[in-house]
């Protein structure tokens, strides 16, 4: 399983908020946190070492208009998917919500399955964008920047194009073993004249960068015929 994706739910209606927290937290796909107001959401967003992979945002908050708050989040550089929870059939809400930088809107009352489907769809799009961030062991992995950040120590590790591609593909496998030939094809292309020795060399160098003790690999683990990422999540 990939690590649970942290989701921020900003909703002052306790019933809706608690239902979303319960349901999204059920099977380990998401790690939701709730905020009751814009100020409460700000507090969570500014917390040290915090990251959210998506935000569900109620349009009517006690201390803010959700649309204006959404625009403010975008201005502050938050790029993750924001899905607005709007009133029933409120066309104006929808138009202004999307204008303010929201990715999608869902009228209340909503069906949970539909909300989950839309949330996953937005996150899939975001994950292949330049803004994507994934957690691998103690690191934040930014594929577009070809960078790992060791969160606790604030240390940055530069990766080569191939190293970033190897990590990205192993991450997408969700901790399942990936055969060497599959990695070769995905990272170098089907027609490339490279051997598994080339792959092994890149994996060796990658381990020197990311493993606390490269002689005792804990993150990028060798499996019969391939490799897998062992430490997904914090
Ligand atoms: Ca509300």
XYZ file of N, CA and C and ligand atoms in Angstrom:
703
model
N 0.839 -1.206 0.000
C 0.000 0.000 0.000
C 0.872 1.253 0.000
N 0.562 2.226 -0.858
C 1.231 3.524 -0.716
C 0.804 4.138 0.611
N 1.541 5.180 1.043
C 1.207 5.804 2.312
C -0.159 6.479 2.235
N -0.835 6.562 3.395
C -2.131 7.245 3.451
C -1.935 8.706 3.054
N -2.808 9.212 2.192
C -2.660 10.591 1.717
C -3.350 11.543 2.675
N -2.615 12.524 3.206
C -3.226 13.473 4.138
C -4.209 14.412 3.423
N -5.433 14.467 3.947
C -6.485 15.305 3.361
C -6.994 16.257 4.434
N -7.135 17.528 4.083
C -7.696 18.507 5.010
C -9.175 18.717 4.678
N -10.019 18.549 5.691
C -11.456 18.770 5.526
C -11.832 20.023 6.313
N -12.237 21.076 5.596
C -12.624 22.324 6.263
C -14.132 22.438 6.177
N -14.791 22.200 7.289
C -16.260 22.109 7.301
C -16.754 22.390 8.709
N -17.622 23.392 8.866
C -18.099 23.725 10.211
C -19.280 22.870 10.658
N -19.972 22.241 9.702
C -21.088 21.354 10.061
C -20.506 20.065 10.639
N -20.735 19.871 11.942
C -20.083 18.774 12.637
C -20.441 17.411 12.050
N -21.721 17.237 11.677
C -22.153 15.936 11.156
C -21.422 15.606 9.861
N -21.377 16.581 8.957
C -20.694 16.366 7.677
C -19.202 16.115 7.910
N -18.618 16.936 8.779
C -17.169 16.827 9.029
C -16.819 15.469 9.632
N -17.571 15.064 10.651
C -17.263 13.792 11.308
C -17.492 12.609 10.374
N -18.541 12.698 9.552
C -18.800 11.619 8.587
C -17.632 11.494 7.610
N -17.183 12.632 7.102
C -16.064 12.606 6.154
C -14.791 12.074 6.820
N -14.528 12.517 8.043
C -13.336 12.046 8.762
C -13.398 10.532 8.938
N -14.564 10.022 9.345
C -14.737 8.583 9.551
C -14.545 7.810 8.252
N -15.272 8.246 7.228
C -15.315 7.479 5.987
C -13.988 7.530 5.228
N -13.367 8.695 5.198
C -12.104 8.805 4.472
C -10.970 8.078 5.198
N -11.126 7.954 6.517
C -10.064 7.303 7.290
C -10.204 5.799 7.381
N -11.251 5.259 6.768
C -11.590 3.850 6.968
C -10.531 2.842 6.546
N -10.056 2.936 5.313
C -9.249 1.823 4.792
C -7.773 2.145 4.565
N -7.318 3.260 5.130
C -5.887 3.550 5.037
C -5.458 4.248 3.761
N -6.401 4.519 2.874
C -6.041 5.244 1.645
C -5.769 6.724 1.962
N -6.571 7.262 2.884
C -6.441 8.673 3.243
C -6.195 8.826 4.743
N -5.521 9.904 5.092
C -5.369 10.279 6.502
C -5.987 11.667 6.658
N -7.310 11.718 6.925
C -7.995 13.016 6.965
C -7.824 13.734 8.301
N -7.795 15.064 8.227
C -7.838 15.898 9.428
C -8.909 16.948 9.220
N -9.604 17.311 10.290
C -10.708 18.248 10.166
C -10.378 19.616 10.730
N -10.923 20.652 10.066
C -10.848 22.019 10.591
C -12.266 22.573 10.586
N -12.595 23.401 11.607
C -13.966 23.892 11.765
C -14.162 25.288 11.185
N -13.064 25.918 10.781
C -13.140 27.290 10.275
C -11.907 27.573 9.431
N -11.898 28.740 8.778
C -10.723 29.133 7.985
C -9.518 29.325 8.903
N -9.757 29.917 10.087
C -8.647 30.148 11.019
C -8.056 28.818 11.485
N -8.949 27.867 11.736
C -8.515 26.536 12.174
C -7.717 25.858 11.053
N -8.177 26.013 9.820
C -7.472 25.436 8.669
C -6.091 26.073 8.527
N -6.013 27.400 8.700
C -4.723 28.099 8.630
C -3.742 27.518 9.643
N -4.264 27.274 10.829
C -3.423 26.735 11.912
C -2.821 25.395 11.492
N -3.660 24.530 10.894
C -3.174 23.212 10.472
C -2.196 23.325 9.295
N -2.503 24.225 8.367
C -1.657 24.372 7.182
C -0.286 24.952 7.533
N -0.244 25.745 8.607
C 1.026 26.386 8.983
C 1.831 25.534 9.955
N 1.239 24.448 10.407
C 1.931 23.582 11.369
C 3.223 23.029 10.746
N 4.259 22.987 11.546
C 5.578 22.528 11.092
C 5.502 21.103 10.513
N 6.096 20.923 9.342
C 6.198 19.588 8.755
C 4.888 19.040 8.214
N 3.862 19.890 8.125
C 2.562 19.417 7.670
C 2.434 19.529 6.165
N 1.778 18.534 5.600
C 1.506 18.565 4.178
C 0.123 17.968 3.976
N -0.678 18.582 3.106
C -1.947 17.976 2.726
C -1.919 17.740 1.227
N -2.443 16.596 0.798
C -2.421 16.256 -0.628
C -3.698 16.703 -1.334
N -4.718 17.093 -0.561
C -5.949 17.639 -1.140
C -6.734 18.314 -0.023
N -7.623 19.237 -0.423
C -8.433 19.962 0.556
C -9.902 19.902 0.128
N -10.763 19.487 1.073
C -12.214 19.575 0.863
C -12.671 20.804 1.628
N -13.309 21.734 0.923
C -13.569 23.048 1.504
C -15.042 23.426 1.401
N -15.674 23.580 2.566
C -17.068 24.030 2.617
C -17.149 25.477 2.150
N -18.222 25.770 1.421
C -18.335 27.116 0.854
C -18.742 28.160 1.894
N -19.502 27.709 2.919
C -19.969 28.658 3.941
C -19.323 28.384 5.285
N -18.237 29.077 5.575
C -17.545 28.881 6.853
C -17.917 30.021 7.803
N -17.835 29.773 9.115
C -18.256 30.807 10.073
C -17.415 32.081 9.962
N -16.161 31.953 9.572
C -15.290 33.132 9.548
C -14.810 33.508 8.143
N -15.349 32.841 7.112
C -14.903 33.181 5.751
C -15.874 32.640 4.714
N -15.845 33.269 3.564
C -16.509 32.726 2.390
C -15.521 31.715 1.792
N -15.969 30.455 1.623
C -15.072 29.407 1.147
C -14.378 29.754 -0.156
N -15.082 30.477 -1.030
C -14.493 30.851 -2.318
C -13.332 31.819 -2.125
N -13.568 32.797 -1.227
C -12.497 33.769 -0.967
C -11.324 33.099 -0.270
N -11.655 32.160 0.623
C -10.590 31.442 1.317
C -9.781 30.603 0.324
N -10.488 29.982 -0.623
C -9.822 29.193 -1.661
C -8.860 30.079 -2.463
N -9.333 31.253 -2.859
C -8.480 32.179 -3.620
C -7.251 32.566 -2.802
N -7.446 32.742 -1.505
C -6.335 33.112 -0.620
C -5.297 31.977 -0.548
N -5.800 30.726 -0.469
C -4.883 29.577 -0.427
C -4.054 29.510 -1.705
N -4.707 29.728 -2.839
C -3.982 29.706 -4.118
C -2.924 30.795 -4.156
N -3.290 31.994 -3.671
C -2.325 33.104 -3.655
C -1.117 32.781 -2.781
N -1.378 31.998 -1.717
C -0.273 31.674 -0.809
C 0.581 30.533 -1.353
N 0.234 30.028 -2.551
C 1.090 29.036 -3.198
C 0.648 27.595 -3.023
N -0.501 27.381 -2.388
C -0.993 26.005 -2.231
C -1.580 25.529 -3.556
N -0.978 24.460 -4.106
C -1.338 24.022 -5.459
C -2.159 22.740 -5.464
N -2.306 22.082 -4.309
C -2.976 20.771 -4.270
C -4.452 20.915 -4.656
N -5.085 19.804 -5.069
C -6.503 19.878 -5.443
C -7.364 20.425 -4.300
N -8.251 21.356 -4.649
C -9.245 21.856 -3.691
C -10.622 21.560 -4.273
N -11.426 20.826 -3.508
C -12.793 20.515 -3.935
C -13.748 21.241 -2.997
N -14.622 22.089 -3.588
C -15.558 22.858 -2.785
C -16.822 22.037 -2.532
N -17.312 22.127 -1.305
C -18.606 21.540 -0.962
C -19.606 22.694 -0.976
N -20.549 22.643 -1.905
C -21.436 23.789 -2.113
C -22.865 23.455 -1.733
N -23.709 24.507 -1.736
C -25.136 24.307 -1.515
C -25.765 23.632 -2.732
N -26.913 23.022 -2.510
C -27.614 22.310 -3.578
C -27.956 23.233 -4.751
N -27.554 22.835 -5.928
C -27.950 23.528 -7.151
C -27.567 24.992 -7.213
N -26.549 25.384 -6.465
C -26.194 26.793 -6.441
C -25.219 27.101 -7.578
N -25.778 27.379 -8.745
C -24.957 27.594 -9.938
C -23.940 28.715 -9.747
N -24.384 29.766 -9.088
C -23.488 30.895 -8.853
C -22.294 30.470 -8.011
N -22.571 29.634 -6.997
C -21.507 29.122 -6.135
C -20.470 28.407 -6.974
N -20.980 27.584 -7.906
C -20.105 26.751 -8.708
C -19.183 27.601 -9.566
N -19.781 28.542 -10.282
C -19.004 29.388 -11.182
C -17.956 30.171 -10.400
N -18.410 30.801 -9.314
C -17.460 31.598 -8.532
C -16.437 30.716 -7.828
N -16.851 29.497 -7.469
C -15.927 28.557 -6.818
C -14.785 28.189 -7.742
N -15.122 27.890 -8.996
C -14.084 27.513 -9.949
C -13.225 28.718 -10.304
N -13.846 29.899 -10.360
C -13.077 31.129 -10.591
C -12.027 31.355 -9.509
N -12.354 30.950 -8.307
C -11.453 31.225 -7.189
C -10.305 30.226 -7.109
N -10.278 29.265 -8.045
C -9.141 28.348 -8.090
C -9.443 26.948 -7.593
N -10.728 26.655 -7.293
C -11.084 25.291 -6.900
C -11.006 24.384 -8.130
N -10.683 23.107 -7.913
C -10.578 22.162 -9.025
C -11.927 21.555 -9.386
N -12.797 21.455 -8.375
C -14.079 20.799 -8.605
C -15.020 21.258 -7.495
N -16.303 20.944 -7.630
C -17.280 21.286 -6.604
C -18.233 20.114 -6.472
N -18.758 19.924 -5.294
C -19.750 18.874 -5.068
C -20.886 19.467 -4.259
N -22.112 19.454 -4.817
C -23.243 19.992 -4.050
C -23.616 19.069 -2.896
N -23.987 19.690 -1.760
C -24.480 18.917 -0.616
C -25.990 18.783 -0.738
N -26.595 17.683 -0.323
C -25.923 16.493 0.212
C -25.299 15.676 -0.920
N -24.126 15.120 -0.673
C -23.430 14.383 -1.720
C -23.409 12.896 -1.387
N -23.193 12.092 -2.395
C -22.981 10.661 -2.160
C -21.488 10.457 -1.954
N -21.151 9.709 -0.912
C -19.751 9.555 -0.550
C -18.934 8.963 -1.696
N -19.512 7.979 -2.393
C -18.777 7.348 -3.500
C -18.430 8.353 -4.586
N -19.349 9.263 -4.832
C -19.069 10.258 -5.863
C -17.966 11.213 -5.401
N -18.043 11.611 -4.140
C -17.002 12.489 -3.615
C -15.639 11.808 -3.697
N -15.576 10.520 -3.319
C -14.300 9.793 -3.359
C -13.782 9.682 -4.786
N -14.689 9.417 -5.723
C -14.281 9.279 -7.122
C -13.701 10.588 -7.642
N -14.348 11.702 -7.306
C -13.863 13.009 -7.773
C -12.540 13.374 -7.101
N -12.449 13.045 -5.814
C -11.215 13.325 -5.078
C -10.048 12.549 -5.690
N -10.271 11.255 -5.933
C -9.202 10.433 -6.523
C -8.832 10.939 -7.908
N -9.824 11.345 -8.678
C -9.558 11.829 -10.043
C -8.675 13.081 -9.983
N -9.008 14.020 -9.090
C -8.211 15.239 -8.979
C -6.795 14.940 -8.496
N -6.679 13.971 -7.585
C -5.357 13.639 -7.054
C -4.500 12.937 -8.103
N -5.138 12.134 -8.947
C -4.386 11.481 -10.036
C -3.792 12.522 -10.979
N -4.605 13.493 -11.331
C -4.122 14.554 -12.218
C -2.953 15.291 -11.553
N -3.171 15.609 -10.271
C -2.144 16.368 -9.550
C -0.840 15.579 -9.422
N -0.965 14.263 -9.177
C 0.220 13.418 -8.971
C 1.135 13.395 -10.189
N 0.580 13.606 -11.376
C 1.461 13.631 -12.546
C 1.872 15.066 -12.905
N 1.512 16.021 -12.061
C 1.884 17.410 -12.338
C 3.235 17.735 -11.704
N 3.741 18.910 -12.044
C 5.040 19.330 -11.522
C 5.024 19.616 -10.024
N 3.823 19.728 -9.429
C 3.737 20.086 -8.015
C 3.725 18.877 -7.075
N 3.691 17.664 -7.655
C 3.452 16.476 -6.835
C 4.542 16.259 -5.784
N 4.121 15.797 -4.595
C 5.034 15.441 -3.498
C 4.595 14.109 -2.916
N 5.533 13.174 -2.758
C 5.212 11.875 -2.170
C 6.107 11.634 -0.961
N 5.609 10.804 -0.034
C 6.406 10.452 1.135
C 7.054 9.093 0.942
N 8.370 9.037 1.085
C 9.099 7.762 1.042
C 9.989 7.720 2.274
N 9.638 6.846 3.228
C 10.407 6.774 4.472
C 10.511 8.150 5.099
N 11.734 8.597 5.430
C 11.885 9.896 6.084
C 11.881 11.066 5.098
N 11.667 10.765 3.822
C 11.822 11.789 2.785
C 10.500 12.266 2.194
N 10.518 13.528 1.752
C 9.517 14.034 0.823
C 10.143 13.961 -0.554
N 9.456 13.308 -1.454
C 9.991 13.098 -2.803
C 9.239 14.009 -3.765
N 9.988 14.870 -4.464
C 9.415 15.767 -5.461
C 9.958 15.383 -6.822
N 9.213 14.524 -7.536
C 9.724 13.990 -8.809
C 10.073 15.087 -9.814
N 9.240 16.123 -9.902
C 9.485 17.157 -10.915
C 10.774 17.927 -10.624
N 11.093 18.056 -9.322
C 12.314 18.777 -8.940
C 13.513 17.830 -8.899
N 13.257 16.528 -9.062
C 14.282 15.494 -8.900
C 15.000 15.683 -7.559
N 14.176 15.718 -6.518
C 14.693 16.072 -5.201
C 14.027 15.265 -4.092
N 14.852 14.860 -3.112
C 14.329 14.280 -1.880
C 14.684 15.240 -0.755
N 13.731 15.462 0.142
C 14.022 16.297 1.312
C 13.845 15.435 2.553
N 14.911 15.314 3.326
C 14.806 14.590 4.596
C 14.169 15.557 5.590
N 12.885 15.285 5.903
C 12.063 16.294 6.573
C 12.643 16.704 7.926
N 13.017 15.717 8.743
C 13.463 16.037 10.105
C 14.733 16.877 10.121
N 15.630 16.607 9.173
C 16.925 17.301 9.182
C 16.983 18.437 8.171
N 15.932 18.578 7.343
C 15.919 19.634 6.346
C 16.974 19.443 5.263
N 17.464 18.195 5.131
C 18.532 17.924 4.161
C 17.936 17.646 2.780
N 18.541 18.248 1.750
C 18.069 18.027 0.380
C 19.014 17.101 -0.364
N 18.430 16.173 -1.107
C 19.229 15.251 -1.902
C 18.850 15.427 -3.365
N 19.844 15.719 -4.203
C 19.591 15.849 -5.641
C 19.633 14.476 -6.289
N 18.677 14.226 -7.171
C 18.644 12.953 -7.895
C 18.896 13.218 -9.373
N 19.425 12.205 -10.052
C 19.517 12.310 -11.504
C 18.136 12.000 -12.087
N 17.997 12.324 -13.351
C 16.752 12.026 -14.070
C 16.347 10.557 -13.900
N 17.301 9.657 -14.104
C 17.009 8.212 -14.022
C 16.679 7.792 -12.594
N 17.413 8.329 -11.630
C 17.141 7.970 -10.232
C 15.725 8.400 -9.838
N 15.343 9.613 -10.245
C 13.990 10.093 -9.937
C 12.945 9.209 -10.618
N 13.233 8.798 -11.851
C 12.283 7.956 -12.592
C 12.147 6.579 -11.936
N 13.267 6.032 -11.472
C 13.227 4.723 -10.794
C 12.368 4.826 -9.533
N 12.623 5.867 -8.730
C 11.854 6.044 -7.483
C 10.369 6.234 -7.768
N 10.078 7.042 -8.789
C 8.681 7.322 -9.120
C 7.965 6.036 -9.514
N 8.628 5.230 -10.313
C 7.965 4.005 -10.759
C 7.786 3.019 -9.613
N 8.793 2.900 -8.755
C 8.662 2.007 -7.590
C 7.562 2.518 -6.660
N 7.472 3.851 -6.509
C 6.426 4.422 -5.656
C 5.042 4.075 -6.196
N 4.897 4.228 -7.510
C 3.591 3.947 -8.120
C 3.183 2.486 -7.934
N 4.169 1.605 -7.786
C 3.862 0.178 -7.587
C 3.317 -0.063 -6.180
N 3.361 0.949 -5.336
C 2.749 0.847 -4.012
C 3.412 -0.169 -3.097
N 4.718 -0.347 -3.218
C 5.418 -1.276 -2.327
C 5.478 -2.698 -2.859
N 4.844 -2.945 -4.011
C 4.928 -4.284 -4.626
C 6.264 -4.389 -5.371
N 6.825 -5.621 -5.461
C 8.081 -5.793 -6.189
C 7.890 -5.494 -7.679
N 8.893 -4.838 -8.272
C 8.854 -4.539 -9.702
C 10.015 -5.285 -10.364
N 9.737 -6.137 -11.364
C 10.813 -6.870 -12.035
C 11.814 -5.920 -12.703
N 13.080 -6.331 -12.742
C 14.128 -5.484 -13.348
C 13.773 -5.095 -14.784
N 13.265 -6.056 -15.551
C 12.969 -5.765 -16.957
C 11.871 -4.699 -17.078
N 10.888 -4.734 -16.187
C 9.824 -3.727 -16.204
C 10.403 -2.344 -15.921
N 11.272 -2.267 -14.926
C 11.910 -0.987 -14.602
C 12.735 -0.468 -15.771
N 13.497 -1.376 -16.377
C 14.302 -0.987 -17.548
C 13.415 -0.400 -18.632
N 12.323 -1.091 -18.929
C 11.418 -0.625 -19.983
C 10.789 0.711 -19.639
N 10.371 0.862 -18.372
C 9.672 2.079 -17.977
C 10.610 3.281 -17.898
N 11.810 3.051 -17.428
C 12.720 4.166 -17.171
C 13.562 4.510 -18.395
N 13.996 3.486 -19.141
C 14.868 3.739 -20.297
C 14.128 3.638 -21.630
N 12.933 3.057 -21.604
C 12.181 2.898 -22.858
C 12.402 1.508 -23.440
N 11.434 1.066 -24.206
C 11.446 -0.319 -24.687
C 12.562 -0.591 -25.691
N 12.987 0.454 -26.391
C 13.966 0.227 -27.452
C 15.401 0.508 -27.035
N 15.562 0.932 -25.771
C 16.908 1.302 -25.335
C 17.789 0.063 -25.215
N 19.039 0.207 -25.665
C 19.967 -0.918 -25.595
C 20.717 -0.882 -24.268
N 19.986 -1.058 -23.178
C 20.630 -1.101 -21.873
C 20.371 -2.462 -21.232
N 21.291 -2.846 -20.373
C 21.150 -4.146 -19.719
C 20.776 -3.939 -18.255
N 20.445 -5.025 -17.590
C 20.106 -4.919 -16.164
C 21.310 -4.415 -15.365
N 22.514 -4.592 -15.918
C 23.698 -4.063 -15.219
C 23.606 -2.541 -15.068
N 23.108 -1.873 -16.107
C 22.927 -0.415 -16.057
C 21.958 -0.055 -14.931
N 20.848 -0.766 -14.878
C 19.859 -0.527 -13.829
C 20.485 -0.732 -12.450
N 21.232 -1.831 -12.309
C 21.847 -2.135 -11.011
C 22.815 -1.031 -10.585
N 23.534 -0.479 -11.556
C 24.464 0.617 -11.252
C 23.714 1.843 -10.728
N 22.588 2.171 -11.384
C 21.794 3.323 -10.933
C 21.184 3.080 -9.560
N 20.722 1.857 -9.333
C 20.149 1.532 -8.022
C 21.230 1.622 -6.943
N 22.437 1.159 -7.279
C 23.556 1.241 -6.330
C 23.804 2.700 -5.925
N 23.857 3.592 -6.918
C 24.130 5.019 -6.630
C 22.977 5.655 -5.849
N 21.766 5.263 -6.215
C 20.577 5.784 -5.518
C 20.613 5.386 -4.046
N 20.991 4.132 -3.797
C 21.066 3.668 -2.402
C 22.117 4.444 -1.614
N 23.235 4.773 -2.262
C 24.265 5.560 -1.579
C 23.681 6.892 -1.104
N 22.723 7.414 -1.864
C 22.133 8.708 -1.509
C 21.041 8.606 -0.447
N 20.254 7.540 -0.526
C 19.031 7.539 0.303
C 19.059 6.594 1.496
N 19.901 5.581 1.464
C 19.908 4.624 2.573
C 20.832 5.128 3.683
N 20.332 5.184 4.924
C 21.207 5.568 6.036
C 22.454 4.671 6.089
N 22.261 3.383 5.841
C 23.377 2.449 5.756
C 23.212 1.647 4.456
N 23.938 2.052 3.397
C 23.746 1.410 2.089
C 24.044 -0.090 2.105
N 24.805 -0.551 3.113
C 25.112 -1.978 3.194
C 23.932 -2.760 3.776
N 23.002 -2.037 4.398
C 21.846 -2.687 5.026
C 20.600 -1.963 4.515
N 20.154 -2.330 3.308
C 19.121 -1.546 2.638
C 17.761 -1.736 3.309
N 17.136 -0.603 3.619
C 15.832 -0.619 4.286
C 14.746 0.014 3.431
N 15.143 0.919 2.538
C 14.153 1.647 1.735
C 13.953 0.989 0.376
N 15.047 0.884 -0.359
C 14.978 0.317 -1.707
C 15.516 -1.112 -1.621
N 14.583 -2.055 -1.548
C 14.921 -3.424 -1.184
C 15.001 -4.312 -2.423
N 16.001 -5.214 -2.433
C 16.118 -6.186 -3.522
C 15.164 -7.342 -3.275
N 14.446 -7.716 -4.325
C 13.531 -8.856 -4.267
C 13.989 -9.846 -5.334
N 13.582 -11.111 -5.250
C 13.930 -12.027 -6.348
C 13.465 -11.440 -7.683
N 14.406 -11.132 -8.558
C 14.062 -10.613 -9.886
C 13.825 -9.128 -9.982
N 13.820 -8.401 -8.855
C 13.537 -6.972 -8.978
C 13.753 -6.194 -7.699
N 13.015 -5.097 -7.584
C 13.156 -4.209 -6.440
C 11.779 -3.766 -5.957
N 11.754 -3.297 -4.696
C 10.528 -2.647 -4.204
C 10.898 -1.589 -3.188
N 9.971 -0.648 -2.964
C 10.145 0.335 -1.913
C 9.506 -0.209 -0.647
N 10.302 -0.305 0.427
C 9.788 -0.909 1.650
C 9.144 0.119 2.556
N 9.650 1.329 2.547
C 9.196 2.303 3.537
C 8.355 3.385 2.900
N 7.094 3.085 2.684
C 6.182 4.113 2.199
C 5.452 4.662 3.404
N 5.312 5.959 3.444
C 4.658 6.588 4.592
C 5.687 6.990 5.606
N 5.225 7.621 6.633
C 6.143 8.163 7.638
C 6.489 7.106 8.647
Ca -20.992 25.624 6.436
